[in-house]
CSV table of C-alpha atoms and ligand atoms in Angstrom, one decimal:
chain,number,residue,atom,x,y,z
A,262,MET,CA,21.2,-23.3,-10.0
A,263,ALA,CA,23.0,-20.7,-12.1
A,264,GLU,CA,24.5,-17.7,-10.3
A,265,ALA,CA,21.7,-15.2,-9.8
A,266,PHE,CA,21.7,-11.6,-11.2
A,267,GLN,CA,21.7,-8.6,-8.9
A,268,SER,CA,20.4,-5.2,-9.8
A,269,PRO,CA,23.2,-2.7,-10.5
A,270,ARG,CA,24.5,-0.8,-7.5
A,271,GLY,CA,22.3,2.1,-6.6
A,272,PHE,CA,19.4,0.8,-8.7
A,273,HIS,CA,16.6,-0.5,-6.5
A,274,ASP,CA,13.4,-2.4,-6.9
A,275,ILE,CA,10.3,-0.9,-5.2
A,276,LEU,CA,8.5,-4.0,-4.0
A,277,ALA,CA,4.8,-4.2,-3.2
A,278,ASP,CA,4.8,-2.7,0.4
A,279,ASP,CA,7.0,0.2,-0.7
A,280,SER,CA,5.2,0.7,-3.9
A,281,ARG,CA,2.0,1.3,-1.9
A,282,ARG,CA,3.8,4.0,0.1
A,283,PHE,CA,5.2,5.3,-3.2
A,284,ARG,CA,1.7,5.6,-4.6
A,285,ARG,CA,0.4,7.3,-1.5
A,286,VAL,CA,3.1,10.0,-1.7
A,287,SER,CA,2.6,10.4,-5.4
A,288,ALA,CA,-1.2,10.6,-5.2
A,289,THR,CA,-1.0,13.2,-2.4
A,290,ILE,CA,1.4,15.4,-4.2
A,291,ARG,CA,-0.5,15.2,-7.5
A,292,ARG,CA,-3.7,16.1,-5.8
A,293,ILE,CA,-2.1,19.2,-4.3
A,294,LEU,CA,-0.5,20.2,-7.6
A,295,GLU,CA,-3.7,19.7,-9.5
A,296,SER,CA,-5.7,21.7,-6.9
A,297,HIS,CA,-3.3,24.6,-7.7
A,298,GLY,CA,-4.0,24.3,-11.5
A,299,PHE,CA,-0.8,22.5,-12.4
A,300,GLU,CA,-1.0,20.2,-15.5
A,301,GLU,CA,1.2,17.1,-16.1
A,302,ILE,CA,3.7,16.8,-18.8
A,303,VAL,CA,5.5,13.6,-19.5
A,304,LEU,CA,9.1,14.1,-20.6
A,305,PRO,CA,11.7,11.8,-22.1
A,306,VAL,CA,14.2,10.1,-19.7
A,307,VAL,CA,17.0,10.7,-22.3
A,308,GLU,CA,18.1,14.2,-23.5
A,309,PHE,CA,21.2,15.5,-25.2
A,310,ALA,CA,24.0,15.7,-22.6
A,311,ASP,CA,24.6,19.3,-23.7
A,312,LEU,CA,21.3,20.3,-22.3
A,313,PHE,CA,22.4,19.5,-18.8
A,314,GLN,CA,25.9,20.9,-19.2
A,315,ARG,CA,24.4,24.2,-20.3
A,316,SER,CA,21.6,24.4,-17.8
A,317,ILE,CA,22.8,22.8,-14.6
A,318,GLY,CA,26.3,24.1,-15.1
A,319,GLU,CA,29.7,22.8,-16.2
A,320,ASN,CA,31.1,23.0,-12.6
A,321,THR,CA,28.4,21.4,-10.6
A,322,ASP,CA,28.7,18.0,-9.0
A,323,ILE,CA,25.9,16.7,-11.2
A,324,VAL,CA,27.6,17.5,-14.5
A,325,GLN,CA,31.1,16.8,-13.3
A,326,LYS,CA,30.7,13.5,-11.8
A,327,GLU,CA,27.1,12.3,-11.5
A,328,MET,CA,25.7,12.0,-15.1
A,329,PHE,CA,25.1,8.8,-16.9
A,330,ILE,CA,26.3,9.7,-20.4
A,331,PHE,CA,26.4,7.4,-23.4
A,332,LYS,CA,26.8,7.5,-27.2
A,333,ASP,CA,24.0,6.3,-29.4
A,334,ARG,CA,24.7,4.3,-32.6
A,335,LYS,CA,25.3,7.5,-34.5
A,336,GLY,CA,27.7,8.8,-32.0
A,337,ARG,CA,25.4,11.4,-30.5
A,338,ILE,CA,26.1,12.1,-26.8
A,339,LEU,CA,23.0,11.5,-24.7
A,340,ALA,CA,22.4,11.5,-21.0
A,341,LEU,CA,19.9,9.9,-18.6
A,342,ARG,CA,18.2,12.9,-17.1
A,343,PRO,CA,19.6,13.8,-13.6
A,344,GLU,CA,16.7,16.2,-12.9
A,345,GLY,CA,13.6,17.4,-14.6
A,346,THR,CA,13.8,21.2,-14.9
A,347,ALA,CA,16.2,21.2,-17.9
A,348,GLY,CA,13.9,18.9,-19.9
A,349,ALA,CA,10.8,21.0,-19.0
A,350,VAL,CA,12.5,24.1,-20.2
A,351,ARG,CA,13.7,22.4,-23.3
A,352,ALA,CA,10.1,21.3,-24.0
A,353,TYR,CA,8.7,24.8,-23.2
A,354,ILE,CA,11.0,26.2,-25.8
A,355,GLN,CA,10.7,23.4,-28.4
A,356,HIS,CA,6.9,23.7,-28.4
A,357,ARG,CA,6.8,27.5,-28.1
A,358,LEU,CA,4.4,27.2,-25.2
A,359,TRP,CA,4.6,31.0,-24.6
A,360,THR,CA,2.5,31.5,-27.7
A,361,GLN,CA,-0.4,29.6,-26.1
A,362,ARG,CA,-0.9,31.5,-22.9
A,363,PRO,CA,0.9,34.2,-20.8
A,364,TYR,CA,2.1,31.7,-18.2
A,365,HIS,CA,2.2,28.0,-17.5
A,366,ARG,CA,1.9,25.8,-14.5
A,367,LEU,CA,3.3,22.3,-15.3
A,368,PHE,CA,4.4,19.3,-13.4
A,369,TYR,CA,6.2,16.0,-14.2
A,370,GLU,CA,6.9,12.8,-12.4
A,371,GLY,CA,9.4,10.1,-13.0
A,372,PRO,CA,12.8,8.5,-12.5
A,373,MET,CA,16.0,10.6,-12.4
A,374,PHE,CA,19.6,9.2,-12.6
A,375,ARG,CA,22.7,10.3,-10.9
A,376,TYR,CA,26.0,8.4,-10.5
A,377,GLU,CA,26.4,9.0,-6.8
A,378,ARG,CA,27.8,6.9,-4.0
A,379,PRO,CA,24.7,4.9,-2.9
A,380,GLN,CA,23.7,5.3,0.8
A,381,ALA,CA,20.6,5.8,2.8
A,382,GLY,CA,18.2,8.1,0.9
A,383,ARG,CA,20.7,8.3,-2.0
A,384,TYR,CA,20.2,6.2,-5.1
A,385,ARG,CA,21.4,6.1,-8.7
A,386,GLN,CA,17.9,5.9,-9.9
A,387,PHE,CA,15.4,7.8,-7.8
A,388,HIS,CA,12.1,9.5,-8.4
A,389,GLN,CA,11.1,13.1,-8.4
A,390,ILE,CA,7.8,15.0,-8.8
A,391,GLY,CA,8.5,18.5,-9.9
A,392,ALA,CA,6.4,21.6,-10.5
A,393,GLU,CA,7.5,24.5,-12.7
A,394,VAL,CA,5.9,27.9,-13.4
A,395,PHE,CA,6.9,29.7,-16.6
A,396,GLY,CA,6.2,33.3,-17.2
A,397,SER,CA,5.8,34.9,-13.8
A,398,GLU,CA,8.1,37.2,-12.0
A,399,SER,CA,5.7,37.8,-9.2
A,400,PRO,CA,6.7,36.9,-5.7
A,401,ALA,CA,3.2,35.5,-5.4
A,402,ALA,CA,4.3,32.6,-7.5
A,403,ASP,CA,7.3,31.9,-5.2
A,404,ALA,CA,5.0,32.1,-2.2
A,405,GLU,CA,2.5,29.7,-3.7
A,406,LEU,CA,5.2,27.1,-4.4
A,407,ILE,CA,6.5,27.4,-0.8
A,408,LEU,CA,2.9,27.1,0.5
A,409,MET,CA,2.4,24.0,-1.6
A,410,THR,CA,5.7,22.6,-0.2
A,411,GLU,CA,4.2,23.1,3.3
A,412,LYS,CA,0.9,21.5,2.3
A,413,ILE,CA,2.7,18.4,1.0
A,414,LEU,CA,4.6,18.0,4.3
A,415,LYS,CA,1.5,18.6,6.3
A,416,GLU,CA,-0.7,16.1,4.4
A,417,LEU,CA,1.9,13.4,4.7
A,418,SER,CA,2.6,14.4,8.4
A,419,ILE,CA,6.3,14.9,7.7
A,420,SER,CA,8.2,17.1,10.1
A,421,ALA,CA,10.6,19.3,8.1
A,422,GLU,CA,11.8,22.9,8.3
A,423,ILE,CA,11.3,25.2,5.3
A,424,GLN,CA,14.3,27.3,4.8
A,425,ILE,CA,14.3,30.2,2.3
A,426,ASN,CA,16.9,32.6,0.9
A,427,SER,CA,17.5,35.0,-2.0
A,428,ILE,CA,20.7,34.7,-4.0
A,429,GLY,CA,20.1,37.7,-6.2
A,430,CYS,CA,20.3,38.4,-9.9
A,431,ARG,CA,22.8,39.2,-12.7
A,432,LYS,CA,23.2,42.6,-11.3
A,433,CYS,CA,23.9,41.9,-7.6
A,434,ARG,CA,25.2,38.3,-7.6
A,435,PRO,CA,28.7,39.3,-8.9
A,436,LEU,CA,29.2,41.6,-5.9
A,437,TYR,CA,28.3,38.8,-3.5
A,438,ARG,CA,30.5,36.3,-5.4
A,439,LYS,CA,33.4,38.6,-5.0
A,440,ALA,CA,32.9,39.1,-1.3
A,441,LEU,CA,32.4,35.4,-0.8
A,442,LEU,CA,35.6,34.6,-2.8
A,443,GLU,CA,37.6,37.0,-0.6
A,444,PHE,CA,36.2,35.3,2.5
A,445,LEU,CA,36.9,31.8,1.2
A,446,GLU,CA,40.6,32.7,0.4
A,447,GLY,CA,40.9,33.5,4.1
A,448,VAL,CA,39.6,30.1,5.3
A,449,SER,CA,40.9,28.0,2.3
A,450,SER,CA,43.2,25.9,4.5
A,451,ASN,CA,40.1,24.4,6.2
A,452,LEU,CA,38.3,23.6,2.9
A,453,CYS,CA,38.1,20.1,1.3
A,454,ARG,CA,40.0,19.5,-1.9
A,455,ASP,CA,36.8,19.7,-4.0
A,456,CYS,CA,35.9,23.1,-2.5
A,457,ILE,CA,39.4,24.5,-3.2
A,458,GLU,CA,38.6,23.9,-6.8
A,459,ARG,CA,34.9,24.9,-6.6
A,460,LYS,CA,36.0,28.2,-5.0
A,461,GLU,CA,37.7,29.3,-8.2
A,462,LYS,CA,34.9,28.2,-10.6
A,463,ASN,CA,31.8,28.8,-8.6
A,464,PRO,CA,32.4,29.9,-5.0
A,465,LEU,CA,28.6,29.7,-4.1
A,466,ARG,CA,28.9,25.9,-4.4
A,467,VAL,CA,31.2,25.8,-1.4
A,468,LEU,CA,28.3,26.9,0.8
A,469,ASP,CA,26.5,23.7,-0.3
A,470,CYS,CA,29.3,21.3,0.5
A,471,LYS,CA,28.3,18.5,2.9
A,472,VAL,CA,31.7,18.0,4.4
A,473,ASP,CA,31.7,19.0,8.1
A,474,SER,CA,34.9,21.0,8.1
A,475,CYS,CA,33.6,23.0,5.1
A,476,GLN,CA,30.3,23.7,6.8
A,477,GLU,CA,32.3,25.0,9.8
A,478,ALA,CA,34.6,27.0,7.7
A,479,VAL,CA,31.7,28.9,6.0
A,480,ALA,CA,29.6,29.4,9.1
A,481,ASN,CA,30.6,33.1,9.1
A,482,ALA,CA,30.6,33.6,5.4
A,483,PRO,CA,29.0,36.8,4.1
A,484,ALA,CA,25.2,36.5,3.7
A,485,THR,CA,23.7,36.7,0.2
A,486,VAL,CA,20.9,39.0,1.4
A,487,ASP,CA,23.4,41.7,2.4
A,488,PHE,CA,24.3,42.2,-1.2
A,489,LEU,CA,20.9,42.2,-3.0
A,490,CYS,CA,20.1,45.0,-5.3
A,491,ASP,CA,16.9,47.0,-4.6
A,492,GLU,CA,14.7,45.0,-7.0
A,493,CYS,CA,15.9,41.7,-5.5
A,494,LYS,CA,15.5,43.1,-2.0
A,495,ASP,CA,11.9,44.1,-2.7
A,496,HIS,CA,11.1,40.8,-4.3
A,497,TYR,CA,12.4,38.9,-1.3
A,498,LYS,CA,10.6,41.2,1.1
A,499,ILE,CA,7.2,40.8,-0.6
A,500,LEU,CA,7.7,37.1,-0.8
A,501,ARG,CA,8.2,37.0,3.0
A,502,GLU,CA,5.1,39.2,3.5
A,503,TYR,CA,3.0,36.8,1.4
A,504,LEU,CA,4.3,33.8,3.3
A,505,ARG,CA,3.4,35.5,6.6
A,506,GLU,CA,0.0,36.3,5.3
A,507,SER,CA,-0.6,32.7,4.3
A,508,LYS,CA,0.7,31.6,7.7
A,509,VAL,CA,3.5,29.5,6.2
A,510,LYS,CA,6.2,28.6,8.7
A,511,PHE,CA,9.7,29.3,7.4
A,512,VAL,CA,13.1,30.3,8.5
A,513,GLU,CA,15.5,32.4,6.6
A,514,ASN,CA,18.9,30.9,6.0
A,515,PRO,CA,21.1,33.5,4.5
A,516,ARG,CA,23.7,30.9,3.4
A,517,LEU,CA,21.3,28.6,1.6
A,518,VAL,CA,22.3,28.1,-2.0
A,519,ARG,CA,21.5,25.2,-4.4
A,520,GLY,CA,23.7,22.7,-6.1
A,521,LEU,CA,22.6,23.7,-9.6
A,522,ASP,CA,23.8,26.9,-11.3
A,523,TYR,CA,20.6,28.1,-12.9
A,524,TYR,CA,19.0,29.5,-9.7
A,525,THR,CA,18.4,33.2,-9.2
A,526,ARG,CA,16.6,35.1,-6.4
A,527,THR,CA,14.5,32.8,-4.3
A,528,VAL,CA,15.8,29.4,-3.3
A,529,PHE,CA,14.2,27.1,-0.7
A,530,GLU,CA,14.5,23.7,0.8
A,531,ALA,CA,12.4,21.6,3.2
A,532,ILE,CA,14.9,19.9,5.5
A,533,SER,CA,13.8,16.8,7.2
A,534,LYS,CA,14.5,16.6,11.0
A,535,LYS,CA,14.8,12.8,10.8
A,536,GLN,CA,17.1,12.5,7.8
A,537,GLU,CA,18.9,15.9,8.2
A,538,THR,CA,18.7,16.5,4.5
A,539,ALA,CA,16.5,18.1,1.9
A,540,VAL,CA,13.3,16.3,0.9
A,541,ILE,CA,11.9,19.0,-1.3
A,542,ALA,CA,14.0,21.8,-2.9
A,543,GLY,CA,13.5,24.5,-5.4
A,544,GLY,CA,13.8,28.1,-6.5
A,545,ARG,CA,13.7,30.7,-9.3
A,546,TYR,CA,15.6,30.4,-12.5
A,547,ASP,CA,14.8,33.6,-14.3
A,548,TYR,CA,17.5,33.3,-17.0
A,549,LEU,CA,17.4,29.7,-17.9
A,550,VAL,CA,14.7,29.8,-20.6
A,551,GLU,CA,16.6,32.6,-22.3
A,552,GLU,CA,20.0,30.8,-21.9
A,553,LEU,CA,18.6,27.7,-23.6
A,554,GLY,CA,17.4,29.7,-26.6
A,555,GLY,CA,13.9,30.8,-25.6
A,556,PRO,CA,12.6,34.3,-25.0
A,557,PRO,CA,13.4,36.0,-21.7
A,558,THR,CA,11.0,34.2,-19.3
A,559,PRO,CA,11.1,34.4,-15.6
A,560,ALA,CA,10.4,30.9,-14.1
A,561,LEU,CA,10.6,28.9,-10.9
A,562,GLY,CA,9.9,25.4,-9.6
A,563,PHE,CA,10.6,22.7,-7.0
A,564,ALA,CA,11.3,19.0,-7.0
A,565,VAL,CA,10.2,16.5,-4.4
A,566,GLY,CA,12.4,13.5,-3.7
A,567,VAL,CA,9.9,10.7,-3.6
A,568,GLU,CA,12.1,8.1,-1.9
A,569,ARG,CA,13.2,10.7,0.7
A,570,LEU,CA,9.5,11.5,1.5
A,571,MET,CA,8.8,7.7,1.7
A,572,ALA,CA,11.6,7.3,4.2
A,573,GLU,CA,9.7,9.7,6.5
A,574,LEU,CA,6.5,7.8,6.5
A,575,GLY,CA,5.5,5.1,9.0
A,576,LYS,CA,3.8,1.9,8.0
A,577,GLU,CA,0.4,3.0,9.3
A,578,GLY,CA,-2.2,3.6,6.7
A,579,ASP,CA,-0.6,1.0,4.5
A,580,GLN,CA,-3.0,-1.9,5.1
A,581,ARG,CA,-4.6,-3.0,1.9
A,582,HIS,CA,-8.2,-2.7,1.4
A,583,LEU,CA,-8.4,-6.2,0.0
A,584,TYR,CA,-10.9,-9.0,0.3
A,585,LEU,CA,-9.4,-12.4,0.1
A,586,VAL,CA,-12.0,-14.9,-1.1
A,587,ILE,CA,-11.3,-18.4,0.2
A,588,PRO,CA,-13.1,-21.2,-1.7
A,589,LEU,CA,-13.4,-24.3,0.5
A,590,GLY,CA,-14.6,-27.7,-0.5
A,591,ASP,CA,-16.4,-27.8,-3.8
A,592,ALA,CA,-17.6,-24.2,-3.9
A,593,LEU,CA,-15.2,-22.6,-6.4
A,594,ALA,CA,-17.8,-21.5,-9.0
A,595,TYR,CA,-19.9,-19.9,-6.3
A,596,ALA,CA,-16.9,-18.2,-4.8
A,597,LEU,CA,-16.0,-16.8,-8.2
A,598,ARG,CA,-19.5,-15.3,-8.5
A,599,ILE,CA,-19.2,-13.7,-5.1
A,600,ALA,CA,-15.8,-12.3,-5.9
A,601,GLU,CA,-17.0,-10.8,-9.2
A,602,SER,CA,-20.0,-9.2,-7.5
A,603,LEU,CA,-17.7,-7.6,-4.8
A,604,ARG,CA,-15.5,-6.3,-7.6
A,605,LYS,CA,-18.6,-4.7,-9.3
A,606,ARG,CA,-19.1,-2.8,-6.1
A,607,GLY,CA,-15.6,-1.4,-6.5
A,608,GLU,CA,-13.8,-3.6,-4.0
A,609,ALA,CA,-10.3,-5.1,-4.6
A,610,VAL,CA,-10.8,-8.9,-4.4
A,611,GLU,CA,-8.4,-11.7,-4.7
A,612,ILE,CA,-9.3,-15.3,-5.0
A,613,SER,CA,-7.0,-17.4,-2.8
A,614,LEU,CA,-4.7,-19.7,-4.8
A,615,ARG,CA,-3.3,-21.1,-1.7
A,616,ARG,CA,-4.1,-24.7,-1.0
A,617,GLY,CA,-5.0,-26.0,2.4
A,618,GLY,CA,-7.5,-25.7,5.2
A,619,LEU,CA,-9.2,-22.6,6.7
A,620,LYS,CA,-6.4,-22.1,9.3
A,621,LYS,CA,-3.7,-21.9,6.7
A,622,GLN,CA,-5.9,-19.7,4.5
A,623,LEU,CA,-6.5,-17.2,7.3
A,624,GLU,CA,-2.8,-17.1,8.1
A,625,PHE,CA,-2.2,-16.3,4.4
A,626,ALA,CA,-4.8,-13.5,4.5
A,627,ASP,CA,-2.9,-12.0,7.4
A,628,ARG,CA,0.4,-12.3,5.7
A,629,ILE,CA,-0.7,-10.5,2.5
A,630,GLY,CA,-2.3,-7.7,4.6
A,631,ALA,CA,-5.9,-8.3,3.5
A,632,SER,CA,-8.6,-6.5,5.4
A,633,TYR,CA,-11.3,-9.1,5.0
A,634,ALA,CA,-11.6,-12.8,4.4
A,635,VAL,CA,-14.6,-14.1,2.5
A,636,MET,CA,-15.1,-17.7,3.3
A,637,VAL,CA,-17.1,-19.7,0.8
A,638,GLY,CA,-17.6,-23.4,1.5
A,639,GLU,CA,-20.3,-26.0,0.7
A,640,ASP,CA,-22.5,-24.8,3.6
A,641,GLU,CA,-22.4,-21.3,2.2
A,642,LEU,CA,-23.2,-22.6,-1.3
A,643,ARG,CA,-26.3,-24.5,0.0
A,644,GLY,CA,-27.5,-21.6,2.1
A,645,GLY,CA,-26.8,-18.9,-0.5
A,646,TYR,CA,-24.6,-16.8,1.7
A,647,TYR,CA,-21.0,-16.1,2.5
A,648,THR,CA,-19.0,-15.7,5.7
A,649,LEU,CA,-17.2,-12.3,6.0
A,650,LYS,CA,-14.4,-12.0,8.6
A,651,ASP,CA,-13.0,-8.6,9.5
A,652,LEU,CA,-9.4,-9.4,10.0
A,653,LYS,CA,-8.7,-6.4,12.1
A,654,THR,CA,-11.4,-7.0,14.7
A,655,GLY,CA,-11.8,-10.7,14.2
A,656,GLU,CA,-15.6,-10.1,13.9
A,657,GLN,CA,-17.3,-12.6,11.7
A,658,LYS,CA,-20.8,-12.6,10.1
A,659,ARG,CA,-23.0,-14.3,7.6
A,660,ILE,CA,-24.1,-12.3,4.6
A,661,GLU,CA,-26.9,-13.4,2.3
A,662,PHE,CA,-25.6,-13.2,-1.2
A,663,GLY,CA,-27.6,-10.6,-3.1
A,664,SER,CA,-29.1,-9.1,0.0
A,665,SER,CA,-29.0,-5.4,0.8
A,666,GLU,CA,-26.1,-6.0,3.2
A,667,ASP,CA,-24.2,-7.7,0.4
A,668,GLU,CA,-24.8,-4.8,-1.9
A,669,GLY,CA,-22.9,-2.7,0.7
B,89,LIG,P1,21.6,16.6,-2.1
B,89,LIG,O1,22.1,17.9,-1.6
B,89,LIG,O2,20.9,15.7,-1.1
B,89,LIG,O3,22.6,15.9,-3.0
B,89,LIG,P2,20.5,17.9,-4.4
B,89,LIG,O4,20.8,19.3,-4.0
B,89,LIG,O5,21.5,17.2,-5.3
B,89,LIG,O6,20.4,17.0,-3.0
B,89,LIG,P3,18.2,18.4,-6.0
B,89,LIG,O7,19.0,18.3,-7.3
B,89,LIG,O8,17.8,19.7,-5.6
B,89,LIG,O9,19.1,17.7,-4.9
B,89,LIG,O10,17.0,17.4,-6.1
B,89,LIG,C1,15.8,17.6,-5.4
B,89,LIG,C2,15.5,16.5,-4.4
B,89,LIG,O11,15.7,15.2,-5.0
B,89,LIG,C3,16.4,16.5,-3.2
B,89,LIG,O12,15.9,17.4,-2.3
B,89,LIG,C4,16.2,15.0,-2.7
B,89,LIG,O13,15.1,14.9,-2.0
B,89,LIG,C5,16.1,14.3,-4.0
B,89,LIG,N1,17.4,13.6,-4.4
B,89,LIG,C6,18.4,14.2,-5.0
B,89,LIG,N2,19.4,13.3,-5.3
B,89,LIG,C7,18.9,12.1,-4.9
B,89,LIG,C8,19.4,10.8,-4.9
B,89,LIG,N3,20.6,10.5,-5.4
B,89,LIG,N4,18.6,9.8,-4.4
B,89,LIG,C9,17.4,10.1,-3.8
B,89,LIG,N5,16.9,11.3,-3.8
B,89,LIG,C10,17.6,12.3,-4.3
B,90,LIG,MG1,23.2,16.0,-4.9
């Protein structure tokens, strides 16, 4: 045999069992998004690399070391998208969506690519479902996204803590930045090499560093909320009031920042207890539309890490609602008719292609996670019935083909 290929490092296959869990996560989130009026947009996986440099920020980890960049045949520099917001904003501007209605609620789903060191819950191709709201400055929009975050966690029975913070605007952020920089100078001997560099270019990023010694060093860093201007303070206060009114559980983390530069005011994360990392993350980006060439448009959004949510789920609820029809003896044509009539009723039905006697067939049904076995042999053919076995309870009964019981 020739030497077999392997998928590239960090690129994973989602095989049938996981893909079922993937669909469950995706369907739950899409249902919640649609119930809040969000509409899907399908965006390209490839964009000009510039788009990400300008939106996510030159000095972020994503742009500095995590992008898959390549030249096309004409020498244009393209990138596999590392996240969805930049593309959504690009599309919003390109299609002048603001001319259609005063504000938009959009969502997207698909693969993202980051050249990271692969480890548990961290891949080079992973999937996000993201929601974006364009054209609202109201804290009600922030509160709604956080409420939806909580709904997603609840519906999937995932235990995670929602942390929120406000990181201010153009007016007040520079004051905070200055205070933070002064603080960081004082603890710089405890910072990792990356952070010593980050500190000069974008000190807020130091707060987001995952290295333990950096986390310790910034434990007493100044809090963003102590530097907010009156407008930002009000915005944050009203957001918290709305969240309390909607009974959303959250904790304030005055040192929460995000790894992308475009955020303003509200930022939030759902941190999983099990994985000790963010499974859903988002915030406001009030200047991004303008910075990418559109009209000034307040906006906000969040992104769900699908693989990270999947890692939270148990296997329960993953049994397939599948009928395995087992033709025995010379009853194949009859078995096919029964299979087709079950499908007409809306059931998922597979005809067993396994060869062998009943015992082997039932073992096979078990192996593939079927819920029911439908046994069809010559007795069944002569009698005009089939034998239905519930594989969970072991209960077995005869069903007249075409009878009311057969019709379900
Ligand atoms: P982290 O701090 O874990 O690197 P991030 O701040 O880079 O995350 P975002 O850019 O905010 O993450 O992406 C939103 C969500 O996408 C994250 O909360 C996480 O659930 C998921 N995510 C990010 N990077 C990866 C990855 N390499 N593999 C799998 N999921 C990821
Ligand atoms: Mg990251």
